[in-house]
XYZ file of C-alpha atoms in Angstrom:
669
model
C -33.559 -20.840 -15.870
C -35.156 -19.081 -18.804
C -34.350 -15.433 -19.286
C -37.118 -12.856 -19.722
C -36.579 -11.071 -23.019
C -35.791 -7.376 -22.928
C -38.586 -6.355 -25.279
C -41.261 -7.375 -22.803
C -42.878 -4.556 -20.872
C -41.278 -3.462 -17.630
C -44.470 -4.248 -15.731
C -44.558 -7.816 -17.009
C -40.838 -8.175 -16.351
C -41.135 -7.040 -12.751
C -44.121 -9.288 -12.097
C -42.392 -12.361 -13.495
C -39.108 -11.461 -11.836
C -40.913 -11.427 -8.514
C -42.325 -14.884 -9.167
C -38.940 -16.211 -10.247
C -37.300 -14.753 -7.161
C -39.834 -16.596 -5.014
C -39.214 -19.901 -6.800
C -35.506 -19.485 -7.542
C -34.095 -22.931 -8.250
C -37.503 -24.609 -8.186
C -38.255 -24.614 -11.903
C -34.867 -25.339 -13.434
C -32.994 -28.458 -14.526
C -31.354 -31.570 -13.111
C -28.384 -33.182 -14.858
C -26.991 -36.697 -14.477
C -23.704 -38.280 -15.585
C -22.890 -42.000 -15.550
C -19.261 -42.981 -16.286
C -18.669 -46.003 -18.520
C -17.262 -48.167 -15.709
C -20.376 -47.498 -13.621
C -22.834 -48.027 -16.488
C -24.527 -51.439 -16.515
C -23.903 -51.974 -20.238
C -20.604 -50.092 -20.445
C -22.141 -47.166 -22.352
C -21.626 -43.864 -20.500
C -24.612 -41.538 -20.229
C -25.309 -37.851 -19.817
C -28.857 -36.794 -19.056
C -30.980 -33.815 -18.121
C -34.505 -32.821 -17.237
C -35.581 -29.499 -18.758
C -37.729 -27.964 -16.031
C -39.624 -24.724 -16.377
C -43.285 -24.934 -17.286
C -45.904 -27.665 -17.529
C -47.354 -26.123 -20.716
C -44.346 -25.216 -22.855
C -44.113 -26.738 -26.307
C -40.901 -28.544 -27.271
C -39.964 -30.036 -30.631
C -37.530 -32.604 -32.021
C -35.957 -31.398 -35.261
C -33.050 -31.996 -37.623
C -31.021 -28.903 -38.513
C -29.326 -29.453 -41.897
C -25.700 -28.709 -42.724
C -25.204 -25.255 -44.232
C -22.724 -23.043 -46.046
C -22.127 -19.513 -44.726
C -20.768 -16.425 -46.417
C -17.739 -14.606 -44.943
C -18.844 -12.360 -42.104
C -22.124 -14.202 -41.526
C -22.910 -14.315 -37.804
C -24.875 -16.391 -35.337
C -27.145 -13.997 -33.443
C -29.511 -14.846 -30.614
C -32.301 -12.996 -28.819
C -29.938 -11.642 -26.155
C -27.472 -9.581 -28.255
C -24.883 -12.351 -28.434
C -23.183 -12.779 -31.808
C -20.455 -15.135 -33.019
C -19.017 -15.702 -36.514
C -20.095 -18.803 -38.406
C -17.453 -20.951 -40.096
C -17.796 -21.475 -43.836
C -19.543 -24.811 -43.326
C -21.678 -26.031 -40.430
C -22.749 -29.594 -39.622
C -26.113 -31.315 -39.515
C -27.487 -32.026 -36.060
C -30.651 -33.212 -34.315
C -31.871 -31.189 -31.342
C -34.764 -30.378 -28.983
C -35.707 -26.703 -29.512
C -38.605 -24.668 -28.154
C -41.798 -24.872 -30.147
C -42.499 -21.214 -29.434
C -39.811 -18.963 -30.880
C -41.745 -15.787 -31.686
C -39.415 -13.838 -29.397
C -36.332 -15.232 -31.125
C -35.163 -17.691 -28.477
C -34.592 -21.116 -30.053
C -33.487 -22.682 -26.729
C -32.139 -25.989 -28.031
C -31.895 -28.245 -25.003
C -29.507 -30.889 -26.335
C -28.602 -32.933 -29.377
C -26.173 -34.902 -31.586
C -24.252 -33.691 -34.607
C -23.057 -35.627 -37.659
C -19.587 -36.144 -36.123
C -20.977 -37.985 -33.117
C -20.610 -35.083 -30.673
C -23.407 -34.461 -28.186
C -24.178 -31.448 -25.989
C -26.739 -30.831 -23.263
C -26.884 -27.396 -21.642
C -29.022 -25.039 -19.565
C -28.525 -26.380 -16.047
C -28.569 -22.900 -14.557
C -26.353 -22.029 -11.576
C -25.452 -18.888 -9.660
C -22.207 -17.582 -8.194
C -21.812 -15.988 -4.810
C -21.924 -12.243 -4.262
C -18.135 -11.838 -4.142
C -17.622 -13.647 -7.458
C -20.376 -11.744 -9.254
C -19.059 -8.446 -7.959
C -15.457 -9.188 -8.987
C -16.415 -10.561 -12.415
C -19.970 -9.447 -13.346
C -22.082 -11.248 -15.914
C -21.911 -9.540 -19.301
C -24.668 -8.011 -21.430
C -23.570 -9.494 -24.754
C -22.000 -12.796 -23.717
C -23.330 -16.236 -24.486
C -26.594 -17.139 -22.816
C -27.204 -20.771 -21.862
C -30.025 -21.207 -24.391
C -27.568 -20.602 -27.259
C -24.850 -23.061 -26.211
C -26.186 -26.038 -28.194
C -27.008 -23.853 -31.225
C -23.471 -22.435 -31.380
C -21.428 -25.535 -30.530
C -23.046 -28.469 -32.316
C -22.918 -27.017 -35.849
C -19.158 -26.512 -35.739
C -17.336 -29.027 -33.539
C -15.942 -32.466 -34.436
C -14.891 -33.548 -30.931
C -15.923 -32.864 -27.360
C -12.573 -31.212 -26.639
C -13.132 -28.841 -29.573
C -16.432 -27.916 -27.950
C -14.736 -27.152 -24.645
C -12.130 -24.997 -26.368
C -14.728 -23.102 -28.416
C -16.860 -22.422 -25.357
C -13.717 -21.262 -23.534
C -12.849 -18.931 -26.425
C -16.348 -17.439 -26.294
C -16.098 -16.961 -22.525
C -12.670 -15.320 -22.845
C -13.848 -12.891 -25.509
C -17.476 -12.173 -24.618
C -18.242 -13.903 -21.336
C -21.684 -15.181 -20.344
C -24.985 -13.630 -19.321
C -25.908 -16.335 -16.823
C -24.077 -19.031 -14.906
C -24.612 -22.558 -16.209
C -23.439 -26.167 -16.279
C -22.776 -27.710 -19.700
C -21.975 -31.299 -20.724
C -20.161 -32.101 -23.972
C -19.299 -35.648 -25.020
C -18.113 -37.824 -27.882
C -17.264 -41.515 -28.079
C -13.957 -40.940 -26.269
C -14.594 -38.274 -23.621
C -17.195 -36.554 -21.463
C -16.487 -32.994 -20.331
C -18.218 -31.287 -17.429
C -18.092 -27.469 -17.649
C -19.095 -24.788 -15.147
C -19.570 -21.204 -16.392
C -18.887 -19.577 -13.049
C -19.040 -15.798 -13.523
C -18.748 -13.193 -16.261
C -15.548 -14.640 -17.791
C -14.447 -17.440 -15.451
C -15.005 -21.113 -16.233
C -13.622 -24.547 -15.526
C -14.020 -27.776 -17.509
C -12.928 -31.217 -16.315
C -12.758 -34.506 -18.183
C -15.229 -36.781 -16.448
C -13.760 -39.934 -14.840
C -14.963 -43.344 -16.018
C -15.539 -44.676 -12.500
C -18.006 -42.118 -11.128
C -21.597 -40.926 -11.341
C -23.058 -37.491 -10.629
C -26.335 -35.713 -10.019
C -26.139 -32.002 -10.809
C -28.976 -29.663 -9.778
C -28.789 -25.884 -10.136
C -25.537 -25.334 -8.287
C -21.791 -25.518 -8.920
C -20.389 -28.862 -7.837
C -16.646 -28.844 -8.629
C -14.480 -29.104 -5.523
C -10.676 -29.226 -5.487
C -9.214 -28.878 -8.990
C -5.606 -28.959 -10.178
C -5.660 -26.402 -13.000
C -2.128 -27.453 -14.028
C -3.458 -30.845 -15.151
C -4.075 -29.608 -18.692
C -4.839 -33.108 -19.977
C -7.943 -33.300 -17.780
C -8.685 -29.658 -16.939
C -9.407 -26.653 -19.167
C -9.913 -23.400 -17.269
C -9.986 -19.635 -17.710
C -6.657 -17.865 -17.291
C -7.752 -15.893 -14.221
C -9.717 -18.629 -12.498
C -7.388 -18.523 -9.473
C -5.839 -15.062 -9.710
C -9.203 -13.244 -9.786
C -10.528 -14.553 -6.444
C -7.044 -14.325 -4.933
C -6.841 -10.646 -5.876
C -10.321 -9.937 -4.483
C -9.902 -11.970 -1.311
C -12.393 -14.795 -1.755
C -10.128 -17.638 -2.939
C -10.528 -20.912 -1.005
C -7.748 -23.495 -1.458
C -7.274 -27.085 -0.336
C -3.897 -28.823 -0.526
C -2.603 -25.970 -2.665
C -5.423 -26.199 -5.227
C -8.519 -24.067 -5.722
C -11.803 -25.388 -4.357
C -14.157 -24.024 -7.005
C -17.379 -24.698 -5.133
C -16.181 -22.937 -1.995
C -14.680 -20.095 -4.020
C -17.380 -19.303 -6.599
C -20.660 -20.997 -5.605
C -23.550 -19.519 -3.685
C -24.810 -21.209 -0.523
C -26.590 -24.507 -1.205
C -30.302 -23.873 -1.642
C -32.951 -26.218 -0.222
C -34.243 -27.216 -3.670
C -30.745 -28.214 -4.752
C -30.128 -30.079 -1.500
C -33.375 -32.024 -1.990
C -32.285 -33.264 -5.413
C -28.697 -34.053 -4.435
C -29.864 -36.095 -1.462
C -32.566 -37.877 -3.466
C -30.590 -38.484 -6.662
C -27.307 -39.726 -5.202
C -29.070 -42.091 -2.807
C -31.561 -43.278 -5.444
C -28.818 -44.375 -7.844
C -26.924 -46.085 -5.005
C -29.097 -46.676 -1.908
C -26.071 -47.946 0.050
C -24.770 -44.353 0.152
C -27.404 -43.369 2.686
C -26.190 -39.744 2.653
C -28.239 -37.660 5.127
C -30.371 -34.830 3.826
C -28.542 -32.341 6.023
C -25.053 -33.416 4.876
C -22.528 -30.586 4.947
C -21.329 -31.378 1.418
C -22.325 -33.466 -1.591
C -19.376 -34.415 -3.794
C -19.683 -34.151 -7.571
C -17.851 -37.393 -8.306
C -19.692 -40.212 -6.543
C -17.961 -43.613 -6.498
C -19.985 -46.838 -6.365
C -19.721 -50.575 -6.920
C -23.318 -50.612 -8.167
C -23.931 -50.780 -11.911
C -26.395 -48.126 -13.072
C -28.656 -48.942 -16.015
C -30.506 -46.835 -18.553
C -33.720 -47.856 -16.812
C -32.309 -46.538 -13.515
C -31.737 -43.108 -15.068
C -35.247 -43.121 -16.542
C -36.606 -43.931 -13.100
C -34.445 -41.183 -11.574
C -35.929 -38.561 -13.879
C -39.393 -39.722 -12.768
C -38.463 -39.961 -9.080
C -40.596 -38.012 -6.606
C -38.972 -39.443 -3.466
C -41.689 -42.098 -3.185
C -41.477 -44.101 0.010
C -39.342 -41.552 1.870
C -40.232 -38.868 4.393
C -39.795 -36.311 1.576
C -42.241 -38.045 -0.780
C -43.448 -35.160 -2.953
C -46.824 -36.877 -3.441
C -47.711 -36.594 0.231
C -50.039 -33.658 1.045
C -47.808 -32.441 3.874
C -44.860 -32.063 1.451
C -46.722 -30.186 -1.272
C -44.759 -27.069 -2.209
C -42.086 -27.839 0.389
C -40.028 -30.503 -1.401
C -38.283 -30.105 -4.753
C -38.295 -33.544 -6.435
C -36.363 -34.505 -9.555
C -39.576 -35.838 -11.143
C -41.200 -32.438 -11.440
C -44.551 -31.828 -13.164
C -42.971 -28.746 -14.780
C -40.593 -30.848 -16.872
C -40.925 -29.732 -20.510
C -38.949 -32.712 -21.752
C -36.337 -35.114 -20.433
C -33.482 -36.704 -22.331
C -30.907 -39.396 -21.646
C -27.963 -39.615 -24.027
C -26.231 -42.991 -24.345
C -22.762 -42.670 -25.853
C -22.077 -45.847 -27.837
C -18.395 -46.358 -28.609
C -19.034 -49.180 -31.093
C -21.438 -47.183 -33.253
C -20.138 -45.585 -36.457
C -18.827 -42.151 -35.516
C -21.527 -40.407 -37.538
C -24.155 -41.857 -35.171
C -22.466 -41.432 -31.797
C -25.235 -43.046 -29.790
C -28.870 -42.700 -28.766
C -30.775 -39.781 -27.275
C -33.820 -41.089 -25.401
C -36.434 -38.313 -25.339
C -39.603 -38.075 -23.229
C -41.872 -35.171 -24.131
C -43.565 -33.421 -21.210
C -42.867 -34.681 -17.724
C -41.299 -38.121 -17.684
C -43.438 -39.628 -14.934
C -46.199 -40.535 -17.393
C -44.393 -40.238 -20.729
C -42.550 -42.720 -22.922
C -38.830 -42.398 -23.652
C -38.256 -42.759 -27.392
C -34.838 -43.636 -28.886
C -33.482 -41.038 -31.320
C -30.293 -42.369 -32.919
C -27.702 -39.648 -33.455
C -27.358 -40.160 -37.200
C -31.022 -39.691 -38.036
C -31.760 -37.325 -40.910
C -35.498 -37.068 -40.176
C -38.036 -36.842 -37.408
C -41.821 -36.773 -37.989
C -44.363 -34.000 -38.425
C -46.014 -34.185 -34.957
C -42.617 -33.466 -33.349
C -42.171 -30.259 -35.385
C -45.442 -28.446 -34.592
C -44.738 -24.858 -33.532
C -46.693 -22.467 -31.329
C -47.441 -21.977 -27.649
C -51.050 -23.198 -27.575
C -52.436 -26.714 -27.361
C -52.959 -28.402 -30.713
C -54.121 -32.035 -31.057
C -51.676 -33.013 -33.830
C -48.592 -32.130 -31.778
C -46.461 -34.829 -30.159
C -45.608 -32.550 -27.238
C -49.191 -31.505 -26.466
C -50.574 -35.018 -26.902
C -47.950 -36.549 -24.621
C -48.227 -33.701 -22.147
C -51.993 -34.259 -22.119
C -51.473 -37.885 -21.106
C -49.113 -36.775 -18.335
C -51.453 -34.067 -17.063
C -54.470 -36.357 -16.730
C -52.381 -39.210 -15.318
C -50.934 -36.924 -12.657
C -54.355 -35.810 -11.386
C -54.681 -39.155 -9.620
C -51.607 -41.349 -9.979
C -53.429 -44.513 -8.861
C -56.722 -43.958 -10.681
C -55.395 -42.559 -13.969
C -51.626 -42.860 -14.135
C -50.537 -46.225 -12.730
C -51.199 -48.366 -15.802
C -50.195 -45.660 -18.262
C -46.787 -45.756 -16.642
C -46.815 -49.560 -16.714
C -47.407 -49.562 -20.461
C -44.731 -46.961 -21.184
C -42.157 -48.759 -19.060
C -43.076 -52.040 -20.761
C -42.533 -50.461 -24.184
C -39.238 -48.908 -23.083
C -38.007 -52.318 -21.953
C -39.077 -53.836 -25.277
C -37.133 -51.188 -27.203
C -34.046 -51.600 -25.023
C -34.039 -55.344 -25.720
C -34.820 -54.806 -29.416
C -31.901 -52.411 -29.740
C -29.463 -55.067 -28.573
C -30.081 -56.885 -31.854
C -30.470 -53.733 -33.935
C -27.134 -52.390 -32.640
C -25.350 -55.197 -34.469
C -26.819 -54.037 -37.783
C -25.579 -50.514 -37.161
C -22.124 -51.587 -36.013
C -21.583 -53.811 -39.049
C -23.013 -51.356 -41.576
C -21.186 -48.765 -43.646
C -21.576 -45.175 -42.461
C -24.065 -44.412 -45.221
C -26.141 -47.514 -44.517
C -25.980 -46.933 -40.752
C -27.411 -43.431 -41.214
C -30.204 -44.855 -43.387
C -30.996 -47.560 -40.824
C -30.865 -45.149 -37.885
C -33.263 -42.785 -39.642
C -35.750 -45.550 -40.451
C -35.611 -46.845 -36.882
C -35.954 -43.415 -35.295
C -38.869 -42.394 -37.515
C -40.640 -45.686 -36.823
C -40.285 -45.348 -33.043
C -41.326 -41.689 -33.029
C -44.421 -42.552 -35.045
C -45.353 -45.449 -32.786
C -44.845 -43.367 -29.648
C -47.059 -40.628 -31.065
C -49.728 -43.122 -32.187
C -49.679 -44.813 -28.766
C -49.967 -41.490 -26.946
C -52.804 -40.370 -29.244
C -54.811 -43.506 -28.533
C -54.106 -43.403 -24.784
C -55.047 -39.710 -24.632
C -58.414 -40.402 -26.272
C -59.141 -43.337 -23.995
C -57.926 -41.516 -20.908
C -60.077 -38.472 -21.676
C -63.125 -40.711 -22.052
C -62.360 -42.434 -18.759
C -61.724 -39.096 -17.040
C -64.992 -37.595 -18.292
C -66.827 -40.690 -17.127
C -65.405 -40.261 -13.622
C -65.722 -36.493 -13.318
C -69.481 -36.322 -12.670
C -71.378 -36.070 -9.388
C -71.527 -39.834 -9.094
C -75.308 -39.982 -8.761
C -75.482 -43.025 -11.014
C -72.336 -44.792 -9.844
C -71.435 -46.501 -6.619
C -68.042 -45.970 -4.946
C -66.477 -49.033 -6.599
C -67.318 -47.794 -10.071
C -66.019 -44.297 -9.336
C -62.641 -45.766 -8.357
C -62.249 -48.035 -11.395
C -58.689 -47.397 -12.662
C -57.872 -46.465 -16.237
C -56.187 -49.306 -18.147
C -54.926 -48.503 -21.668
C -56.237 -50.919 -24.291
C -52.627 -51.215 -25.490
C -51.848 -53.310 -22.401
C -54.114 -55.945 -23.905
C -57.165 -57.912 -22.831
C -55.140 -60.437 -20.836
C -53.507 -57.756 -18.682
C -56.863 -55.994 -18.204
C -58.338 -59.178 -16.791
C -55.334 -59.652 -14.499
C -55.699 -56.108 -13.151
C -59.437 -56.433 -12.590
C -58.895 -59.767 -10.909
C -56.253 -58.280 -8.603
C -58.587 -55.406 -7.696
C -61.698 -57.626 -7.467
C -63.465 -55.526 -10.078
C -66.080 -56.840 -12.526
C -65.343 -56.621 -16.236
C -68.974 -55.787 -17.021
C -68.885 -52.395 -15.268
C -71.218 -53.391 -12.426
C -70.559 -53.227 -8.712
C -67.554 -55.103 -7.378
C -68.215 -58.718 -6.443
C -66.276 -61.274 -4.422
C -63.396 -62.669 -6.427
C -64.528 -65.623 -8.553
C -62.863 -68.995 -8.222
C -60.536 -69.891 -11.096
C -62.979 -72.456 -12.527
C -65.756 -69.843 -12.561
C -63.898 -67.368 -14.753
C -65.141 -67.421 -18.316
C -62.573 -66.317 -20.899
C -63.709 -63.773 -23.486
C -63.262 -64.539 -27.143
C -59.676 -64.021 -28.269
C -60.605 -62.107 -31.434
C -63.350 -59.752 -32.431
C -65.626 -61.099 -35.128
C -64.828 -58.057 -37.295
C -61.135 -58.865 -37.724
C -60.128 -60.722 -40.893
C -57.048 -62.288 -42.365
C -56.939 -63.107 -46.042
C -54.443 -64.836 -48.271
C -52.968 -62.505 -50.859
C -51.358 -63.852 -54.019
C -49.285 -61.170 -55.729
C -48.131 -62.195 -59.195
C -48.239 -65.818 -58.004
C -46.381 -65.185 -54.727
C -48.346 -65.854 -51.537
C -48.620 -63.305 -48.710
C -51.098 -62.328 -45.986
C -53.038 -59.166 -45.274
C -55.011 -58.380 -42.124
C -57.856 -55.935 -41.926
C -61.347 -55.286 -40.606
C -64.764 -56.202 -41.935
C -66.998 -53.219 -41.249
C -70.646 -53.346 -42.294
C -69.939 -56.014 -44.892
C -66.905 -54.353 -46.508
C -63.213 -55.182 -46.058
C -60.827 -52.385 -45.092
C -57.038 -52.649 -44.995
C -54.347 -50.398 -43.576
C -52.864 -48.196 -46.313
C -49.308 -48.792 -45.094
C -49.872 -52.578 -45.074
C -50.988 -52.438 -48.703
C -47.870 -50.441 -49.564
C -45.733 -52.963 -47.647
C -47.024 -56.040 -49.534
C -46.527 -54.232 -52.857
C -43.151 -52.743 -51.955
C -41.112 -55.288 -53.929
C -43.339 -55.330 -57.017
C -43.846 -53.154 -60.079
C -46.926 -51.719 -58.336
C -44.938 -50.202 -55.483
C -45.880 -46.732 -54.272
C -44.417 -44.307 -51.748
C -46.248 -42.747 -48.807
C -45.210 -39.353 -47.484
C -46.876 -36.572 -45.544
C -47.570 -33.306 -47.359
C -46.927 -30.699 -44.667
C -48.449 -27.838 -46.641
C -51.787 -29.538 -47.354
C -51.612 -31.811 -44.290
C -52.576 -34.907 -46.300
C -50.909 -38.159 -47.388
C -48.935 -37.912 -50.619
C -48.663 -41.086 -52.754
C -46.454 -41.580 -55.811
C -46.744 -44.643 -58.050
C -43.493 -46.395 -58.873
C -41.577 -44.852 -55.962
C -39.926 -46.926 -53.228
C -41.924 -47.407 -50.044
C -39.936 -47.058 -46.813
C -41.129 -49.930 -44.630
C -41.774 -49.466 -40.898
C -41.470 -52.034 -38.127
C -45.205 -51.617 -37.478
C -46.165 -52.665 -41.000
C -48.100 -55.944 -41.309
C -48.223 -56.262 -37.532
C -51.091 -57.847 -35.634
C -54.140 -55.612 -35.513
C -55.968 -54.740 -32.310
C -58.462 -57.630 -31.821
C -61.032 -55.042 -30.781
C -61.580 -52.162 -33.161
C -60.455 -49.144 -31.208
C -61.245 -45.514 -31.883
C -62.656 -45.401 -35.430
C -64.227 -42.743 -37.596
C -65.548 -42.994 -41.155
C -64.672 -40.120 -43.431
C -63.329 -39.165 -46.803
C -59.610 -39.898 -46.807
C -58.014 -36.978 -48.655
C -54.913 -38.032 -50.590
C -52.582 -36.668 -53.216
C -51.802 -39.404 -55.766
C -49.261 -38.556 -58.452
C -49.943 -34.872 -57.908
C -53.750 -35.132 -58.084
C -56.109 -34.471 -55.164
C -58.101 -37.654 -54.511
C -60.793 -38.421 -51.936
C -61.613 -42.031 -50.973
C -64.148 -43.079 -48.353
C -62.479 -45.035 -45.585
C -61.852 -45.275 -41.855
C -59.316 -43.844 -39.449
C -58.771 -46.599 -36.897
C -56.401 -46.123 -33.969
C -54.620 -43.379 -35.922
C -54.167 -45.364 -39.185
C -55.920 -44.994 -42.553
C -57.941 -48.023 -43.692
C -59.273 -48.239 -47.261
C -60.965 -50.747 -49.572
C -58.576 -52.448 -51.969
C -61.031 -52.025 -54.825
C -61.250 -48.262 -54.228
C -57.489 -47.850 -54.064
C -56.992 -49.962 -57.202
C -58.555 -47.188 -59.301
C -55.498 -45.056 -58.597
C -52.699 -47.594 -57.919
C -51.365 -49.762 -60.733
C -52.668 -53.229 -59.899
C -55.595 -55.494 -60.814
C -57.293 -57.514 -58.124
C -59.832 -60.318 -57.883
C -61.319 -61.882 -54.731
C -62.096 -65.612 -54.904
C -63.005 -67.768 -51.888
C -61.401 -65.332 -49.442
C -58.202 -65.274 -51.486
C -57.124 -61.962 -52.977
C -55.268 -62.245 -56.262
C -53.324 -59.169 -57.304
C -51.743 -58.860 -60.714
C -49.246 -56.021 -60.925
C -48.377 -56.550 -64.575
C -50.934 -54.051 -65.837
């Protein structure tokens, strides 16, 4: 639950406080933990949906290591301060994109020692606990947990001890549930009241769903190997008369927690049963245990599906009109981002594992793998501000989700199909890529993880950009009065071009829809179906001979001229004396090229082009080449820059000659 900053006017505060009181627990977070013995691939997972607002910019950034002077302090927007150590560690995290009020609100991340933290599952204590041990005015607030811990801990246990030290000295300003993990341990921590807390080492053979409520039951605080608790955890409630014990041990939930709210009950019932349908726990169950045991193996895809789950097919299906506003699903439209953190024991320690991130609400967003050791993200994931901007990864992906959710069958069904297809492809691809990381030196593994992460972030952003354009066009086409369309045409579903022509035909065949946009006709017999041409006449593939070595370059012929992707040109020249680097100049917002510099290849380089030219626009491509501002006429096609080789050759060190559809390039100029 996000805290309203003190500097806001009292009128605004009271108005928002009233709204939050009405929806207490509705717009908050849902955590998930999967022990390694329960995980389908043996990699434990911690995960969380960050739920608050359907229009709240989030970023994905790398915070560099730093050196601090003696006495230098961490200070947040809520009067909490804590001394920095002399040196802090690099980490990747998911902060707010709007920080004008000083609240960074980092949702989760990895640091360079392979430690991961996810925080801000808000929870509240009961009246007796809050009265006996009130929340403090200068303690740690949940939005600062990641920012304080990740820069200065080398193990999960260190994180637990540091958080305990902070609670002992300064307390907390709001109750919360925090997860800290490394390659050896997962710790589940409840910040219960002003200064009381309890952390337990998570068992390997369990799974958990954690909404906005305390879940710990009976705990043996003398088991110091597996439990780390505040000194007065038991004595405080005993002294004030609200201690509840079982078998001689404190029951934390019955001692400190408030009564289970309906929104929390909805998610516990849905989540536990979704991950293991054989549980069949009733919605009105008296209790939901934190540690759920199961013989079922839970996969990464299962957790992705859980974070999208809206109770489809049940009596509490949140998509049904009668349940609108009455059911609190896990797959909430107000998700700002969702992340699933796979802890990979075999990875070099500096990497730790993979954080799968979906920007916006996960139902119609793609999870992208961010490997813990990455030293970079990409520009669209670092756009700040609280207003829509088209070059932002968050706003683009949120736009896809928003339109898809207006009509899940008409707009969203095949968007989700494409994203899930891509997720599956990446999961399978990573099985092979993991071996490269495991066998690499730490330095090489970090380099590989960065290249992979940047490539996948770029592709996810490019895919979302294209889908958003196509989906907007489709939406506009269907948003009129319908005076010129019959009912069949008005219910034609959106199918992303990225699914391909073959899948489009399959979908239209299944739905008995014509491909020519006319009225629906009876389904044709198989021998009556005429296949479209496989390739567009504009696509071209030419042989390229570079200093006598043969290669291939694909491009488009547009109005008699040949245009090639800038990155493909860089890729074919990458191992020659004519190599050049491609970077993005953030200040001028243009591509920056340097002759003679290494080009960092992407997995998408030299890949098959879209047989049909997608969204294209002709314009002057502004570049910086060796420090000089250059403008070359070209095309932006599906988010990539396409230029003529002869135009680029005036600024890049190569000679070229085209003979009989063979391009000869001599780099020895």
